[in-house]
């Protein structure tokens, strides 16, 4: 029989608070089994959660492309200004 993990064990492995693990379980981000008031997590569900977390984070290249697309969009909304002017203005605000 496979050994199930407690939320406390998951929190310790991931170095997060138990509250975070319970929130993930409650919202369905992390799959778990509930018997009465107690949660248990299958190791494969934890592995799936971890692999999905990596996919959710944008890469540096994706962030750069998104930033560029936003600047291009803004330039189209204000045709009287050059893209370089808008870039300088946005960069000054960040």
Backbone as JSON Lines, residues from 0, in Angstrom:
{"i":0,"aa":"X","n":[0.84,-1.19,0.0],"ca":[0.0,0.0,0.0],"c":[0.89,1.25,0.0]}
{"i":1,"aa":"X","n":[0.52,2.2,-0.81],"ca":[1.27,3.44,-0.95],"c":[1.09,4.32,0.28]}
{"i":2,"aa":"X","n":[2.17,4.97,0.68],"ca":[2.12,5.85,1.85],"c":[1.65,7.23,1.42]}
{"i":3,"aa":"X","n":[0.63,7.73,2.1],"ca":[0.1,9.05,1.82],"c":[0.81,10.07,2.7]}
{"i":4,"aa":"X","n":[0.92,11.29,2.18],"ca":[1.6,12.36,2.91],"c":[0.57,13.22,3.65]}
{"i":5,"aa":"X","n":[0.96,13.72,4.79],"ca":[0.12,14.67,5.51],"c":[0.42,16.07,4.99]}
{"i":6,"aa":"X","n":[-0.48,17.01,5.18],"ca":[-0.19,18.39,4.8],"c":[1.07,18.93,5.49]}
{"i":7,"aa":"X","n":[1.29,18.51,6.71],"ca":[2.48,18.94,7.44],"c":[3.76,18.45,6.76]}
{"i":8,"aa":"X","n":[3.74,17.19,6.28],"ca":[4.9,16.64,5.58],"c":[5.14,17.37,4.27]}
{"i":9,"aa":"X","n":[4.07,17.7,3.57],"ca":[4.19,18.44,2.3],"c":[4.77,19.82,2.58]}
{"i":10,"aa":"X","n":[4.26,20.49,3.61],"ca":[4.76,21.82,3.96],"c":[6.25,21.77,4.29]}
{"i":11,"aa":"X","n":[6.65,20.75,5.02],"ca":[8.07,20.63,5.38],"c":[8.93,20.38,4.14]}
{"i":12,"aa":"X","n":[8.47,19.51,3.26],"ca":[9.23,19.22,2.03],"c":[9.4,20.46,1.16]}
{"i":13,"aa":"X","n":[8.32,21.25,1.06],"ca":[8.34,22.41,0.18],"c":[8.83,23.68,0.88]}
{"i":14,"aa":"X","n":[9.03,23.57,2.17],"ca":[9.46,24.71,2.98],"c":[8.49,25.89,2.86]}
{"i":15,"aa":"X","n":[7.23,25.54,3.03],"ca":[6.16,26.54,3.06],"c":[5.36,26.32,4.34]}
{"i":16,"aa":"X","n":[4.43,27.19,4.61],"ca":[3.61,27.03,5.81],"c":[2.53,25.98,5.56]}
{"i":17,"aa":"X","n":[2.05,25.4,6.66],"ca":[0.94,24.45,6.55],"c":[-0.29,25.16,5.98]}
{"i":18,"aa":"X","n":[-0.42,26.42,6.33],"ca":[-1.56,27.19,5.83],"c":[-1.58,27.24,4.31]}
{"i":19,"aa":"X","n":[-0.41,27.4,3.69],"ca":[-0.33,27.4,2.22],"c":[-0.81,26.08,1.65]}
{"i":20,"aa":"X","n":[-0.36,24.99,2.25],"ca":[-0.76,23.66,1.76],"c":[-2.26,23.48,1.89]}
{"i":21,"aa":"X","n":[-2.82,23.85,3.03],"ca":[-4.27,23.73,3.22],"c":[-5.04,24.6,2.23]}
{"i":22,"aa":"X","n":[-4.52,25.78,1.92],"ca":[-5.17,26.65,0.94],"c":[-5.14,26.01,-0.44]}
{"i":23,"aa":"X","n":[-4.0,25.43,-0.82],"ca":[-3.91,24.75,-2.12],"c":[-4.87,23.57,-2.19]}
{"i":24,"aa":"X","n":[-5.0,22.84,-1.09],"ca":[-5.95,21.73,-1.05],"c":[-7.38,22.24,-1.16]}
{"i":25,"aa":"X","n":[-7.69,23.26,-0.4],"ca":[-9.05,23.81,-0.38],"c":[-9.48,24.32,-1.74]}
{"i":26,"aa":"X","n":[-8.55,24.97,-2.46],"ca":[-8.89,25.55,-3.76],"c":[-8.74,24.57,-4.92]}
{"i":27,"aa":"X","n":[-8.17,23.4,-4.65],"ca":[-8.02,22.4,-5.7],"c":[-6.73,22.5,-6.48]}
{"i":28,"aa":"X","n":[-5.86,23.44,-6.15],"ca":[-4.57,23.54,-6.86],"c":[-3.73,22.3,-6.6]}
{"i":29,"aa":"X","n":[-3.82,21.78,-5.38],"ca":[-3.14,20.54,-5.0],"c":[-4.23,19.51,-4.73]}
{"i":30,"aa":"X","n":[-4.17,18.39,-5.44],"ca":[-5.16,17.33,-5.23],"c":[-4.86,16.61,-3.94]}
{"i":31,"aa":"X","n":[-5.9,16.27,-3.23],"ca":[-5.74,15.53,-1.99],"c":[-6.98,14.71,-1.69]}
{"i":32,"aa":"X","n":[-6.83,13.83,-0.72],"ca":[-7.93,12.99,-0.28],"c":[-8.34,13.48,1.1]}
{"i":33,"aa":"X","n":[-9.63,13.58,1.32],"ca":[-10.09,14.05,2.62],"c":[-10.94,12.96,3.26]}
{"i":34,"aa":"X","n":[-10.56,12.59,4.47],"ca":[-11.33,11.62,5.25],"c":[-11.75,12.34,6.52]}
{"i":35,"aa":"X","n":[-13.0,12.69,6.6],"ca":[-13.46,13.47,7.73],"c":[-12.88,14.87,7.66]}
{"i":36,"aa":"X","n":[-12.07,15.21,8.65],"ca":[-11.45,16.53,8.66],"c":[-9.97,16.47,8.29]}
{"i":37,"aa":"X","n":[-9.48,15.3,7.97],"ca":[-8.04,15.12,7.7],"c":[-7.75,14.97,6.21]}
{"i":38,"aa":"X","n":[-6.74,15.71,5.78],"ca":[-6.28,15.65,4.39],"c":[-5.08,14.71,4.28]}
{"i":39,"aa":"X","n":[-4.98,14.04,3.13],"ca":[-3.81,13.24,2.79],"c":[-3.52,13.48,1.32]}
{"i":40,"aa":"X","n":[-2.23,13.45,0.98],"ca":[-1.8,13.76,-0.39],"c":[-1.01,12.58,-0.92]}
{"i":41,"aa":"X","n":[-1.38,12.14,-2.12],"ca":[-0.6,11.07,-2.77],"c":[0.68,11.68,-3.33]}
{"i":42,"aa":"X","n":[1.78,10.95,-3.25],"ca":[3.05,11.47,-3.77],"c":[2.96,11.91,-5.23]}
{"i":43,"aa":"X","n":[2.22,11.16,-6.05],"ca":[2.11,11.53,-7.47],"c":[1.31,12.84,-7.65]}
{"i":44,"aa":"X","n":[0.37,13.11,-6.75],"ca":[-0.36,14.38,-6.82],"c":[0.56,15.55,-6.45]}
{"i":45,"aa":"X","n":[1.45,15.33,-5.5],"ca":[2.42,16.37,-5.15],"c":[3.37,16.62,-6.32]}
{"i":46,"aa":"X","n":[3.84,15.55,-6.97],"ca":[4.72,15.71,-8.13],"c":[4.02,16.46,-9.26]}
{"i":47,"aa":"X","n":[2.76,16.14,-9.5],"ca":[1.99,16.84,-10.55],"c":[1.86,18.32,-10.21]}
{"i":48,"aa":"X","n":[1.57,18.62,-8.96],"ca":[1.45,20.0,-8.5],"c":[2.75,20.76,-8.74]}
{"i":49,"aa":"X","n":[3.87,20.13,-8.41],"ca":[5.17,20.79,-8.57],"c":[5.49,21.02,-10.04]}
{"i":50,"aa":"X","n":[5.17,20.07,-10.89],"ca":[5.47,20.25,-12.32],"c":[4.56,21.31,-12.94]}
{"i":51,"aa":"X","n":[3.32,21.41,-12.47],"ca":[2.41,22.44,-12.97],"c":[2.83,23.82,-12.49]}
{"i":52,"aa":"X","n":[3.36,23.93,-11.29],"ca":[3.82,25.21,-10.77],"c":[4.91,25.78,-11.67]}
{"i":53,"aa":"X","n":[5.82,24.92,-12.14],"ca":[6.9,25.39,-13.01],"c":[6.35,25.95,-14.32]}
{"i":54,"aa":"X","n":[5.28,25.32,-14.83],"ca":[4.71,25.74,-16.11],"c":[3.99,27.08,-16.0]}
{"i":55,"aa":"X","n":[3.5,27.41,-14.81],"ca":[2.75,28.65,-14.63],"c":[3.63,29.9,-14.65]}
{"i":56,"aa":"X","n":[4.88,29.75,-14.34],"ca":[5.78,30.9,-14.26],"c":[6.27,31.28,-15.66]}
{"i":57,"aa":"X","n":[6.11,32.53,-16.05],"ca":[6.61,32.95,-17.36],"c":[8.14,33.01,-17.37]}
{"i":58,"aa":"X","n":[8.71,32.71,-18.52],"ca":[10.16,32.8,-18.66],"c":[10.55,34.26,-18.86]}
{"i":59,"aa":"X","n":[11.83,34.55,-18.72],"ca":[12.31,35.91,-18.92],"c":[12.0,36.37,-20.35]}
{"i":60,"aa":"X","n":[12.15,35.47,-21.29],"ca":[11.87,35.81,-22.69],"c":[10.38,36.14,-22.89]}
{"i":61,"aa":"X","n":[9.49,35.36,-22.25],"ca":[8.06,35.64,-22.35],"c":[7.71,36.98,-21.73]}
{"i":62,"aa":"X","n":[8.33,37.31,-20.62],"ca":[8.1,38.61,-19.99],"c":[8.56,39.74,-20.88]}
{"i":63,"aa":"X","n":[9.71,39.56,-21.51],"ca":[10.25,40.59,-22.41],"c":[9.32,40.78,-23.61]}
{"i":64,"aa":"X","n":[8.84,39.68,-24.17],"ca":[7.92,39.76,-25.32],"c":[6.62,40.44,-24.92]}
{"i":65,"aa":"X","n":[6.12,40.11,-23.73],"ca":[4.88,40.71,-23.25],"c":[5.05,42.22,-23.06]}
{"i":66,"aa":"X","n":[6.17,42.59,-22.48],"ca":[6.48,44.0,-22.26],"c":[6.54,44.74,-23.6]}
{"i":67,"aa":"X","n":[7.22,44.13,-24.56],"ca":[7.34,44.74,-25.88],"c":[5.98,44.86,-26.55]}
{"i":68,"aa":"X","n":[5.15,43.83,-26.43],"ca":[3.82,43.86,-27.04],"c":[2.97,44.97,-26.41]}
{"i":69,"aa":"X","n":[3.1,45.15,-25.11],"ca":[2.35,46.2,-24.42],"c":[2.8,47.58,-24.91]}
{"i":70,"aa":"X","n":[4.1,47.75,-25.04],"ca":[4.61,49.03,-25.54],"c":[4.13,49.3,-26.96]}
{"i":71,"aa":"X","n":[4.15,48.27,-27.79],"ca":[3.67,48.43,-29.16],"c":[2.18,48.79,-29.18]}
{"i":72,"aa":"X","n":[1.43,48.15,-28.3],"ca":[0.0,48.45,-28.2],"c":[-0.21,49.91,-27.8]}
{"i":73,"aa":"X","n":[0.52,50.35,-26.8],"ca":[0.39,51.73,-26.36],"c":[0.78,52.71,-27.46]}
{"i":74,"aa":"X","n":[1.79,52.37,-28.22],"ca":[2.23,53.25,-29.31],"c":[1.11,53.4,-30.34]}
{"i":75,"aa":"X","n":[0.38,52.34,-30.59],"ca":[-0.72,52.38,-31.55],"c":[-1.89,53.2,-31.04]}
{"i":76,"aa":"X","n":[-2.02,53.3,-29.72],"ca":[-3.13,54.04,-29.14],"c":[-2.87,55.55,-29.14]}
{"i":77,"aa":"X","n":[-1.61,55.93,-29.29],"ca":[-1.27,57.35,-29.28],"c":[-0.33,57.61,-30.47]}
{"i":78,"aa":"X","n":[-0.87,57.7,-31.68],"ca":[-0.03,57.79,-32.88],"c":[0.82,59.05,-32.95]}
{"i":79,"aa":"X","n":[0.57,60.05,-32.12],"ca":[1.36,61.27,-32.17],"c":[2.7,61.14,-31.46]}
{"i":80,"aa":"X","n":[2.94,60.04,-30.78],"ca":[4.18,59.86,-30.03],"c":[4.95,58.67,-30.6]}
{"i":81,"aa":"X","n":[6.25,58.77,-30.53],"ca":[7.05,57.66,-31.04],"c":[7.12,56.55,-30.0]}
{"i":82,"aa":"X","n":[7.42,55.37,-30.46],"ca":[7.57,54.21,-29.57],"c":[8.7,54.45,-28.57]}
{"i":83,"aa":"X","n":[9.78,55.06,-29.01],"ca":[10.9,55.34,-28.11],"c":[10.47,56.28,-26.98]}
{"i":84,"aa":"X","n":[9.63,57.28,-27.3],"ca":[9.13,58.2,-26.26],"c":[8.31,57.44,-25.23]}
{"i":85,"aa":"X","n":[7.44,56.56,-25.7],"ca":[6.6,55.78,-24.79],"c":[7.45,54.85,-23.93]}
{"i":86,"aa":"X","n":[8.45,54.22,-24.54],"ca":[9.34,53.33,-23.77],"c":[10.03,54.09,-22.65]}
{"i":87,"aa":"X","n":[10.58,55.24,-22.98],"ca":[11.27,56.04,-21.96],"c":[10.32,56.43,-20.84]}
{"i":88,"aa":"X","n":[9.1,56.81,-21.19],"ca":[8.13,57.2,-20.18],"c":[7.76,56.02,-19.28]}
{"i":89,"aa":"X","n":[7.5,54.87,-19.88],"ca":[7.16,53.69,-19.08],"c":[8.33,53.24,-18.21]}
{"i":90,"aa":"X","n":[9.51,53.25,-18.75],"ca":[10.68,52.84,-17.99],"c":[10.96,53.78,-16.83]}
{"i":91,"aa":"X","n":[10.64,55.06,-17.01],"ca":[10.82,56.03,-15.93],"c":[9.84,55.77,-14.79]}
{"i":92,"aa":"X","n":[8.67,55.21,-15.1],"ca":[7.66,54.94,-14.08],"c":[7.95,53.67,-13.29]}
{"i":93,"aa":"X","n":[8.78,52.79,-13.82],"ca":[9.05,51.51,-13.12],"c":[10.31,51.54,-12.34]}
